[in-house]
Amino acid sequence: MIRLLFFFLIVAGFAAGAVWLSDQPGSLSLNWSGYEIRITLLGAVIVAVIGFSILYAVLRLIGVAVRAPANAAKSMRLHRREKGLEALSGGLIAVSSGHVKLADKLSAKARKLMPGEPMTLLLQAQAAQLKGDAKAAGQVYRAMLEGEKTQTLGLHGLFNEARRMGDNQVAMVIAERAVDVEPDSPWATPALMDLQAAEGDWIAAGQSLERKKRYKLIDKAGGRRQQAVLLTAQAMETEDQTPESALDMALKAHKLAPDLVPAAVIAGRLLSGKGRIAKAAKVLEKTWKQCPHPDIADIYAHMKLGDKPQARLKRVRFLVHNNPDHLEAGLALANAAIGAQDWKLARSALEPHLGEATRRVCSAMAEIEDGEFGDKGRVREWLSRALRAKADPMWIADGVASPVWAPVSPVTGKLDAFVWKVPPASLPGPERDEDGEIDLNPEPEGTDGAEAARLPGPKDEAPEPGKDGEHAEDAKVIEAEPAEPAKPAEPPKTSEPAPRQEASEPARKKAETTQYTGRVDVVLPQPDDPGPPGDDVEMPGQPGYRLYS
């Protein structure tokens, strides 16, 4: 509407001007070669306007003719770029979809249509990787180093290739160069820190962590946690040589991350060794509240050398009141009660956890039955049940289960990868019959439905001797102390001594202190097939999986 009004105003202005000029007296005359040309003032204006219009049109035509070759070339370039972008997009989709031939074809087409485009180099490298041609991919990434915009991208590609080949030294050199080129790179500094930590260079890893904090590549909570892990790693390495320095680093780590169990264990053990019992108890209690762990209970129970079992039991009872319903609290109290031969307390501590008893719970119940009643049948029943029970928590990182904590993953080298949890592959699965079909209504061996409903209380009768060894392979993931099982009745022989009853001896031993040596022993999940039956049953170790004693 506004444009239409503006147009009418312009037309009205020209009309008013024309009327005004026509009303003005006078004319224009031109004498040229004996000719005289007379024209009114309005006619002269009209002729001038027409002349200028013709001149403008001619000049525009000349300009179009002059720029025609350049415009044609530009149009062709735009068309080629459009086709190149289509090929590039299709190539990236083909790489993501795993179409090797199509990705290679579109990569070549994109390079032809858009030579020098950085994204075409990336597509070429990814297509080469998809084909498994590491040499060609490396050449493309090295070509990227020559461009300022693609230098970081090329370094990232070369870094990934080096990691894929397992050459961590080359990967570290590439990561260091990437940090020099782009200090705030979101991948270079974290990757360099993980490599330094995997090599055990904790000081250099700490410097990389400070760089991550400076460029805000990690949040405050994550930075504190990783710094605590690095300090704990240094404390573990220097504990024997310089215990004072190790204690200082362990306390700093505990302050940064109170839920970091290894830091609390190291600090608690070193403090108790110096006679600083109150400080050690404070550190261990703080970590226990957030993350109950058997190592904490072990150190807490043995803070004072030469204590009687009753004194250790009293100390453990004070510890577990902070988290009384946790499984580790029940096990810690039961272990201390077993040491003090308070069988009723030990049994009551484990009763809440018998519904889903783990191997350590079953092993402790076997020891209670042996110590309180000497009932070998119930002992064997609990040991048999221990072999079939779900696994206790372990340190898990990248699919690796380990009985000891380590600062880095043995698979990827990632810092702070280990988590204390139940190994997923070790959880009991559905039972199958001889034909491989899943039994939807499994019943415990040697019991009928009514007896199974009474679990977790064990049977009074001893199981058949041949069935105790069916899951003997599962016992490999448990620290065990062998015990002689009950044997089938044989004709008495007066010339042979009675078999030694090892089951009556305490099955629990103090675990030897384990130090991290840069190597983690992998505990693989046991197969579903337990192997051939046998008569011997290994008794699972009562402490279970321990880092320190």
XYZ file of C-alpha atoms in Angstrom:
549
model
C 0.000 0.000 0.000
C 2.818 2.383 0.885
C 4.650 1.577 -2.355
C 1.491 2.255 -4.404
C 1.007 5.576 -2.653
C 4.644 6.489 -3.268
C 4.261 5.612 -6.985
C 1.198 7.855 -7.325
C 3.070 10.696 -5.644
C 5.930 10.396 -8.150
C 3.528 10.340 -11.120
C 1.668 13.335 -9.731
C 4.958 15.187 -9.300
C 6.006 14.567 -12.900
C 2.550 15.633 -14.153
C 2.649 18.815 -12.118
C 6.136 19.586 -13.445
C 5.035 18.997 -17.032
C 2.041 21.312 -16.607
C 4.245 23.961 -15.058
C 6.774 23.732 -17.926
C 4.011 23.929 -20.558
C 2.705 27.112 -18.975
C 6.093 28.790 -19.079
C 6.730 31.072 -22.100
C 9.810 30.613 -24.219
C 11.451 28.084 -26.485
C 14.830 26.620 -27.403
C 16.380 27.076 -30.877
C 19.355 25.373 -32.500
C 21.113 26.701 -35.684
C 23.311 24.055 -37.314
C 24.455 23.857 -40.990
C 21.767 26.272 -42.193
C 19.067 24.548 -40.245
C 17.179 26.090 -37.388
C 15.442 23.856 -34.898
C 12.914 25.352 -32.469
C 11.425 23.385 -29.548
C 9.426 24.299 -26.542
C 10.871 24.053 -23.061
C 8.737 20.973 -22.247
C 9.797 19.240 -25.449
C 13.448 19.934 -24.665
C 13.101 18.275 -21.266
C 11.410 15.240 -22.795
C 14.139 14.869 -25.414
C 16.837 15.133 -22.733
C 15.209 12.436 -20.628
C 14.888 10.087 -23.593
C 18.488 10.705 -24.590
C 19.871 9.977 -21.161
C 17.767 6.807 -20.966
C 19.152 5.554 -24.249
C 22.711 6.357 -23.152
C 22.206 4.491 -19.834
C 20.821 1.439 -21.627
C 23.753 1.368 -24.034
C 26.257 1.622 -21.196
C 24.533 -1.222 -19.308
C 24.635 -3.431 -22.387
C 28.333 -2.733 -22.797
C 28.928 -3.599 -19.117
C 27.013 -6.872 -19.409
C 28.985 -7.803 -22.484
C 32.274 -7.038 -20.739
C 31.380 -9.030 -17.577
C 29.760 -11.943 -19.399
C 32.853 -14.247 -19.378
C 33.489 -13.648 -15.665
C 29.852 -14.189 -14.789
C 29.747 -17.388 -16.799
C 32.860 -18.688 -15.006
C 31.390 -17.767 -11.625
C 28.164 -19.541 -12.463
C 30.092 -22.648 -13.436
C 32.088 -22.519 -10.217
C 28.927 -22.221 -8.148
C 27.401 -25.124 -10.027
C 30.514 -27.234 -9.473
C 30.583 -26.314 -5.795
C 26.941 -27.243 -5.416
C 27.625 -30.614 -7.008
C 30.747 -30.986 -4.869
C 28.838 -30.278 -1.669
C 26.276 -32.875 -2.693
C 29.071 -35.400 -3.259
C 30.707 -34.440 0.049
C 27.453 -34.817 1.960
C 26.720 -38.136 0.299
C 30.260 -39.346 0.990
C 30.039 -38.542 4.690
C 26.716 -40.354 4.863
C 28.245 -43.324 3.042
C 31.150 -43.415 5.504
C 28.757 -43.349 8.438
C 26.711 -46.119 6.817
C 29.759 -48.252 6.046
C 29.383 -48.202 2.221
C 33.036 -48.446 1.237
C 32.751 -48.273 -2.558
C 30.209 -45.455 -2.546
C 32.267 -43.456 -0.038
C 35.414 -43.873 -2.140
C 33.569 -42.875 -5.328
C 31.966 -39.788 -3.804
C 35.261 -38.815 -2.163
C 37.001 -38.768 -5.553
C 34.106 -36.810 -7.075
C 34.182 -34.238 -4.261
C 37.945 -33.735 -4.638
C 37.516 -33.251 -8.394
C 34.716 -30.731 -8.036
C 36.190 -28.879 -5.022
C 39.995 -29.148 -5.126
C 41.678 -27.761 -2.024
C 38.562 -27.934 0.130
C 39.549 -29.130 3.655
C 36.425 -31.223 4.067
C 37.277 -33.266 0.982
C 40.552 -34.270 2.643
C 38.649 -35.369 5.718
C 36.282 -37.443 3.577
C 39.226 -38.965 1.736
C 40.899 -39.930 5.012
C 37.722 -41.441 6.426
C 37.102 -43.383 3.229
C 40.651 -44.755 3.412
C 40.110 -45.764 7.028
C 36.862 -47.454 6.067
C 38.761 -49.490 3.489
C 41.417 -50.343 6.055
C 44.123 -48.445 4.167
C 45.957 -46.883 7.103
C 48.856 -45.757 4.910
C 46.606 -43.719 2.609
C 44.777 -42.228 5.576
C 48.077 -41.209 7.158
C 49.180 -39.507 3.930
C 45.975 -37.499 3.822
C 46.318 -36.444 7.462
C 49.922 -35.407 6.869
C 48.758 -33.343 3.902
C 46.381 -31.545 6.251
C 49.335 -30.379 8.357
C 50.358 -28.001 5.570
C 47.165 -25.961 5.887
C 46.659 -23.574 8.777
C 42.961 -24.397 9.058
C 43.435 -28.150 8.796
C 46.569 -28.564 10.917
C 44.735 -29.476 14.125
C 42.415 -31.789 12.208
C 45.394 -33.571 10.661
C 47.074 -33.967 14.039
C 43.891 -35.420 15.486
C 43.688 -37.943 12.668
C 47.336 -38.956 13.055
C 46.834 -39.253 16.815
C 43.879 -41.596 16.374
C 45.832 -43.698 13.878
C 48.749 -43.987 16.301
C 46.434 -45.042 19.133
C 44.733 -47.556 16.880
C 48.127 -49.048 16.026
C 49.042 -49.133 19.719
C 52.002 -46.762 19.331
C 51.529 -44.621 22.423
C 54.920 -42.931 22.132
C 54.104 -41.527 18.688
C 50.620 -40.623 19.901
C 52.133 -38.669 22.802
C 54.434 -36.710 20.475
C 51.488 -35.846 18.222
C 49.361 -34.790 21.189
C 52.159 -32.546 22.491
C 52.411 -30.853 19.077
C 48.639 -30.403 18.985
C 48.771 -28.754 22.414
C 51.467 -26.365 21.152
C 49.394 -25.502 18.069
C 46.073 -25.154 19.896
C 46.387 -25.134 23.709
C 42.623 -24.952 24.216
C 41.925 -27.911 21.939
C 39.143 -29.989 23.511
C 40.883 -33.275 22.643
C 44.642 -32.673 22.715
C 45.212 -31.850 26.385
C 42.881 -34.569 27.785
C 44.429 -37.142 25.439
C 47.947 -36.109 26.428
C 47.077 -36.358 30.130
C 45.671 -39.876 29.714
C 48.831 -40.989 27.891
C 51.067 -39.470 30.552
C 49.047 -41.160 33.280
C 49.185 -44.490 31.441
C 52.990 -44.167 31.383
C 53.034 -43.430 35.116
C 54.307 -39.869 34.610
C 52.095 -38.394 37.311
C 53.870 -35.031 37.462
C 53.436 -34.395 33.730
C 49.844 -35.587 33.965
C 49.294 -33.082 36.766
C 50.633 -30.286 34.555
C 48.235 -31.310 31.799
C 45.409 -31.307 34.326
C 46.274 -27.735 35.299
C 46.118 -26.800 31.590
C 42.677 -28.399 31.371
C 41.537 -26.278 34.301
C 43.033 -23.103 32.838
C 41.223 -23.478 29.519
C 38.031 -24.749 31.202
C 38.215 -28.152 29.543
C 36.963 -29.763 32.758
C 34.569 -28.646 35.477
C 35.707 -27.956 39.023
C 34.363 -31.196 40.477
C 35.985 -33.297 37.760
C 39.269 -31.446 38.175
C 39.327 -32.084 41.921
C 38.557 -35.762 41.389
C 41.310 -36.272 38.798
C 43.819 -34.378 40.921
C 42.952 -36.659 43.844
C 43.507 -39.742 41.681
C 46.920 -38.459 40.544
C 47.941 -37.744 44.140
C 46.788 -41.209 45.198
C 48.821 -42.789 42.416
C 51.934 -40.941 43.581
C 51.252 -41.948 47.182
C 50.990 -45.611 46.176
C 54.364 -45.485 44.422
C 56.220 -43.597 47.150
C 54.643 -45.212 50.209
C 57.556 -47.567 50.912
C 60.384 -45.150 50.046
C 59.043 -41.871 51.467
C 56.061 -42.574 53.736
C 55.919 -38.970 54.965
C 55.471 -37.653 51.433
C 53.018 -40.434 50.620
C 50.935 -39.589 53.687
C 50.858 -35.917 52.743
C 49.682 -36.725 49.209
C 47.110 -39.243 50.449
C 45.634 -36.699 52.860
C 45.461 -34.084 50.090
C 43.728 -36.605 47.846
C 41.291 -37.491 50.626
C 40.475 -33.818 51.126
C 39.819 -33.350 47.398
C 37.762 -36.546 47.009
C 36.538 -38.026 50.309
C 34.832 -40.885 48.445
C 38.107 -42.096 46.887
C 38.653 -45.361 48.756
C 42.364 -45.994 47.925
C 43.345 -42.538 49.204
C 41.554 -43.135 52.501
C 43.060 -46.620 52.834
C 46.623 -45.359 52.311
C 46.132 -42.431 54.671
C 44.469 -44.611 57.304
C 47.190 -47.240 57.220
C 50.061 -44.724 57.378
C 48.410 -42.704 60.142
C 47.706 -45.786 62.247
C 51.283 -46.931 61.695
C 52.457 -43.649 63.216
C 50.122 -44.078 66.171
C 47.764 -41.293 65.051
C 44.709 -43.461 65.633
C 42.180 -40.645 66.032
C 43.176 -39.009 62.740
C 43.152 -42.352 60.937
C 39.696 -43.155 62.302
C 38.369 -39.770 61.191
C 39.625 -40.282 57.632
C 38.278 -43.816 57.354
C 34.897 -42.959 58.874
C 34.402 -40.066 56.455
C 35.026 -42.273 53.439
C 32.971 -45.141 54.862
C 29.896 -42.905 55.101
C 30.074 -42.168 51.362
C 31.466 -45.431 50.021
C 31.513 -48.488 52.322
C 34.340 -50.779 51.257
C 35.912 -53.924 52.768
C 39.400 -52.392 52.698
C 38.239 -49.529 54.905
C 36.701 -51.931 57.404
C 39.881 -54.027 57.417
C 42.175 -51.068 58.111
C 39.755 -49.686 60.697
C 39.585 -52.992 62.557
C 43.382 -53.388 62.715
C 44.379 -49.788 63.497
C 45.856 -50.831 66.850
C 48.405 -53.617 66.760
C 47.945 -56.325 69.345
C 44.259 -55.612 69.931
C 42.146 -58.500 71.116
C 39.325 -59.690 68.838
C 36.759 -58.216 71.230
C 38.373 -54.783 70.915
C 38.357 -55.017 67.119
C 34.697 -56.035 67.221
C 33.842 -53.022 69.356
C 35.671 -50.724 66.953
C 33.945 -52.192 63.887
C 30.530 -51.874 65.521
C 31.185 -48.158 65.908
C 32.219 -47.879 62.243
C 29.240 -49.677 60.727
C 26.625 -47.695 62.662
C 27.170 -44.882 60.115
C 25.872 -47.093 57.291
C 24.269 -50.079 59.020
C 22.083 -51.391 56.180
C 24.865 -51.687 53.613
C 26.120 -55.139 52.619
C 29.709 -54.217 53.484
C 28.585 -53.158 56.959
C 27.028 -56.560 57.552
C 30.104 -58.380 56.270
C 32.500 -56.220 58.275
C 30.547 -56.769 61.471
C 30.201 -60.497 60.784
C 33.946 -60.886 60.146
C 34.810 -59.069 63.356
C 32.266 -61.141 65.290
C 33.683 -64.361 63.829
C 37.127 -63.313 65.004
C 35.697 -62.731 68.480
C 33.705 -66.006 68.245
C 30.456 -64.133 68.811
C 28.495 -66.434 66.523
C 25.047 -65.046 67.286
C 26.115 -61.503 66.429
C 27.827 -62.702 63.261
C 24.708 -64.569 62.178
C 22.394 -61.628 62.930
C 24.680 -59.271 60.982
C 24.310 -61.393 57.843
C 20.622 -62.282 58.149
C 19.370 -59.155 56.272
C 21.567 -60.102 53.300
C 20.800 -63.807 53.005
C 17.987 -63.286 50.502
C 20.480 -62.351 47.771
C 23.621 -63.700 49.367
C 26.907 -63.101 47.575
C 29.865 -65.463 47.630
C 31.441 -63.722 50.598
C 28.181 -63.884 52.546
C 27.830 -67.610 51.867
C 31.465 -68.193 52.800
C 30.991 -66.304 56.066
C 27.860 -68.322 56.850
C 29.821 -71.527 56.268
C 32.421 -70.377 58.773
C 29.712 -69.478 61.279
C 28.088 -72.903 60.949
C 31.469 -74.565 61.420
C 32.504 -72.444 64.389
C 29.189 -72.432 66.240
C 27.874 -75.960 65.655
C 30.597 -77.835 63.758
C 27.875 -79.021 61.365
C 29.836 -80.221 58.332
C 26.687 -80.803 56.310
C 25.542 -77.207 56.661
C 29.083 -76.007 56.008
C 29.205 -77.926 52.741
C 25.772 -76.643 51.780
C 26.838 -73.035 52.260
C 30.079 -73.634 50.346
C 28.128 -75.182 47.493
C 25.770 -72.245 47.523
C 28.725 -69.841 47.499
C 29.892 -71.314 44.214
C 26.480 -70.587 42.716
C 25.943 -67.159 44.292
C 26.388 -63.897 42.466
C 29.810 -62.314 42.505
C 30.869 -59.716 45.018
C 31.792 -56.211 43.845
C 35.166 -55.711 42.195
C 37.028 -52.867 40.550
C 35.679 -52.624 36.974
C 37.133 -50.553 34.118
C 36.410 -50.930 30.384
C 35.169 -54.485 30.790
C 38.119 -55.558 32.964
C 37.468 -56.871 36.476
C 40.328 -56.544 38.946
C 40.609 -57.273 42.682
C 42.866 -54.216 43.090
C 42.367 -50.553 42.220
C 44.589 -48.852 39.666
C 44.766 -45.162 38.701
C 44.274 -45.871 34.987
C 42.426 -48.362 32.839
C 44.613 -51.217 31.567
C 42.680 -51.127 28.277
C 42.411 -47.459 27.291
C 44.771 -45.794 29.768
C 41.956 -43.489 30.885
C 42.475 -41.888 34.267
C 40.076 -42.770 37.099
C 38.334 -45.490 35.111
C 37.916 -48.112 37.841
C 34.543 -48.298 39.583
C 33.652 -50.537 42.530
C 30.654 -52.598 41.405
C 29.461 -56.108 40.652
C 30.960 -57.480 37.397
C 28.021 -57.665 34.939
C 29.312 -60.830 33.257
C 29.574 -62.581 36.612
C 25.920 -62.215 37.511
C 24.091 -65.551 37.524
C 22.128 -66.168 34.332
C 19.127 -68.370 33.569
C 19.630 -72.089 33.972
C 19.435 -74.301 30.888
C 18.575 -77.955 30.505
C 20.565 -80.560 28.605
C 19.037 -79.451 25.283
C 20.078 -75.854 25.854
C 16.541 -74.637 26.596
C 16.058 -72.126 29.403
C 14.449 -73.636 32.490
C 11.669 -71.227 33.455
C 11.183 -72.888 36.864
C 14.661 -73.710 38.126
C 15.037 -75.338 41.522
C 18.192 -75.672 43.594
C 19.944 -78.960 43.105
C 19.132 -81.533 45.767
C 15.979 -79.707 46.960
C 12.336 -79.856 46.067
C 10.038 -76.859 45.691
C 9.097 -76.739 49.366
C 12.696 -76.851 50.483
C 13.669 -74.177 47.961
C 11.044 -71.855 49.413
C 12.826 -72.011 52.765
C 16.055 -70.556 51.426
C 18.290 -68.808 52.406
C 18.500 -71.236 55.324
C 20.597 -74.220 54.225
C 19.482 -77.823 54.356
C 20.280 -79.991 57.306
C 21.483 -82.837 55.120
C 24.809 -82.775 53.377
C 24.671 -82.714 49.560
C 25.886 -85.557 47.441
C 29.656 -85.585 47.201
C 29.736 -85.503 43.425
C 27.824 -82.237 43.158
C 30.152 -80.006 45.133
C 32.620 -79.555 42.320
C 30.159 -78.674 39.578
C 30.982 -74.971 39.817
C 34.543 -75.274 41.008
C 35.695 -73.128 38.105
C 33.695 -70.202 39.490
C 35.857 -70.206 42.594
C 38.807 -68.937 40.582
C 37.644 -65.367 40.947
C 37.492 -65.695 44.734
C 40.493 -65.497 46.988
C 40.111 -68.874 48.611
C 41.665 -70.972 51.302
C 41.127 -74.645 50.583
C 39.231 -76.760 53.057
C 38.808 -80.487 53.112
C 35.187 -81.377 52.286
C 33.362 -84.254 53.869
C 34.030 -87.499 52.016
C 31.720 -90.400 51.248
C 31.570 -93.180 53.787
C 34.336 -95.736 53.349
C 35.184 -98.931 55.208
C 37.166 -97.990 58.289
C 40.881 -98.622 58.153
C 42.686 -98.960 61.442
C 46.082 -98.440 59.856
C 45.278 -94.954 58.499
C 44.879 -91.821 60.620
C 41.637 -89.905 60.602
C 41.431 -87.222 57.929
C 42.535 -83.768 59.004
C 39.567 -81.438 59.587
C 40.716 -78.152 58.084
C 37.191 -76.814 57.963
C 37.257 -76.198 61.711
C 40.160 -73.765 61.374
C 39.318 -70.102 60.684
C 39.056 -69.678 56.952
C 39.727 -65.992 57.016
C 43.307 -64.748 56.666
C 44.646 -61.289 56.494
C 45.253 -60.414 52.832
C 48.741 -59.377 51.879
C 49.203 -55.720 51.028
C 48.953 -55.198 47.281
C 50.721 -52.310 45.623
C 49.973 -50.975 42.152
C 52.874 -51.793 39.845
C 51.490 -50.436 36.594
C 49.922 -53.786 35.763
C 46.427 -55.046 36.472
C 45.618 -58.734 36.527
C 42.498 -59.349 34.498
C 39.824 -61.545 36.046
C 37.728 -62.940 33.213
C 34.102 -63.998 33.763
C 33.694 -67.725 34.248
C 31.779 -69.769 31.658
C 28.275 -71.023 32.246
C 29.516 -74.631 31.980
C 31.165 -75.403 35.339
C 33.140 -78.338 33.929
C 33.254 -81.948 35.060
C 32.082 -82.727 38.593
C 34.640 -83.289 41.284
C 34.844 -84.118 44.949
C 36.993 -81.213 46.097
C 35.410 -77.879 46.959
C 37.469 -74.737 47.339
C 36.416 -72.590 50.250
C 36.095 -68.928 49.202
C 38.289 -66.592 51.215
C 36.316 -64.697 53.808
C 37.771 -61.209 53.195
C 36.821 -61.392 49.502
C 38.501 -58.868 47.253
C 40.890 -56.646 49.114
C 43.329 -53.962 48.094
C 45.044 -53.679 51.449
C 45.001 -55.651 54.678
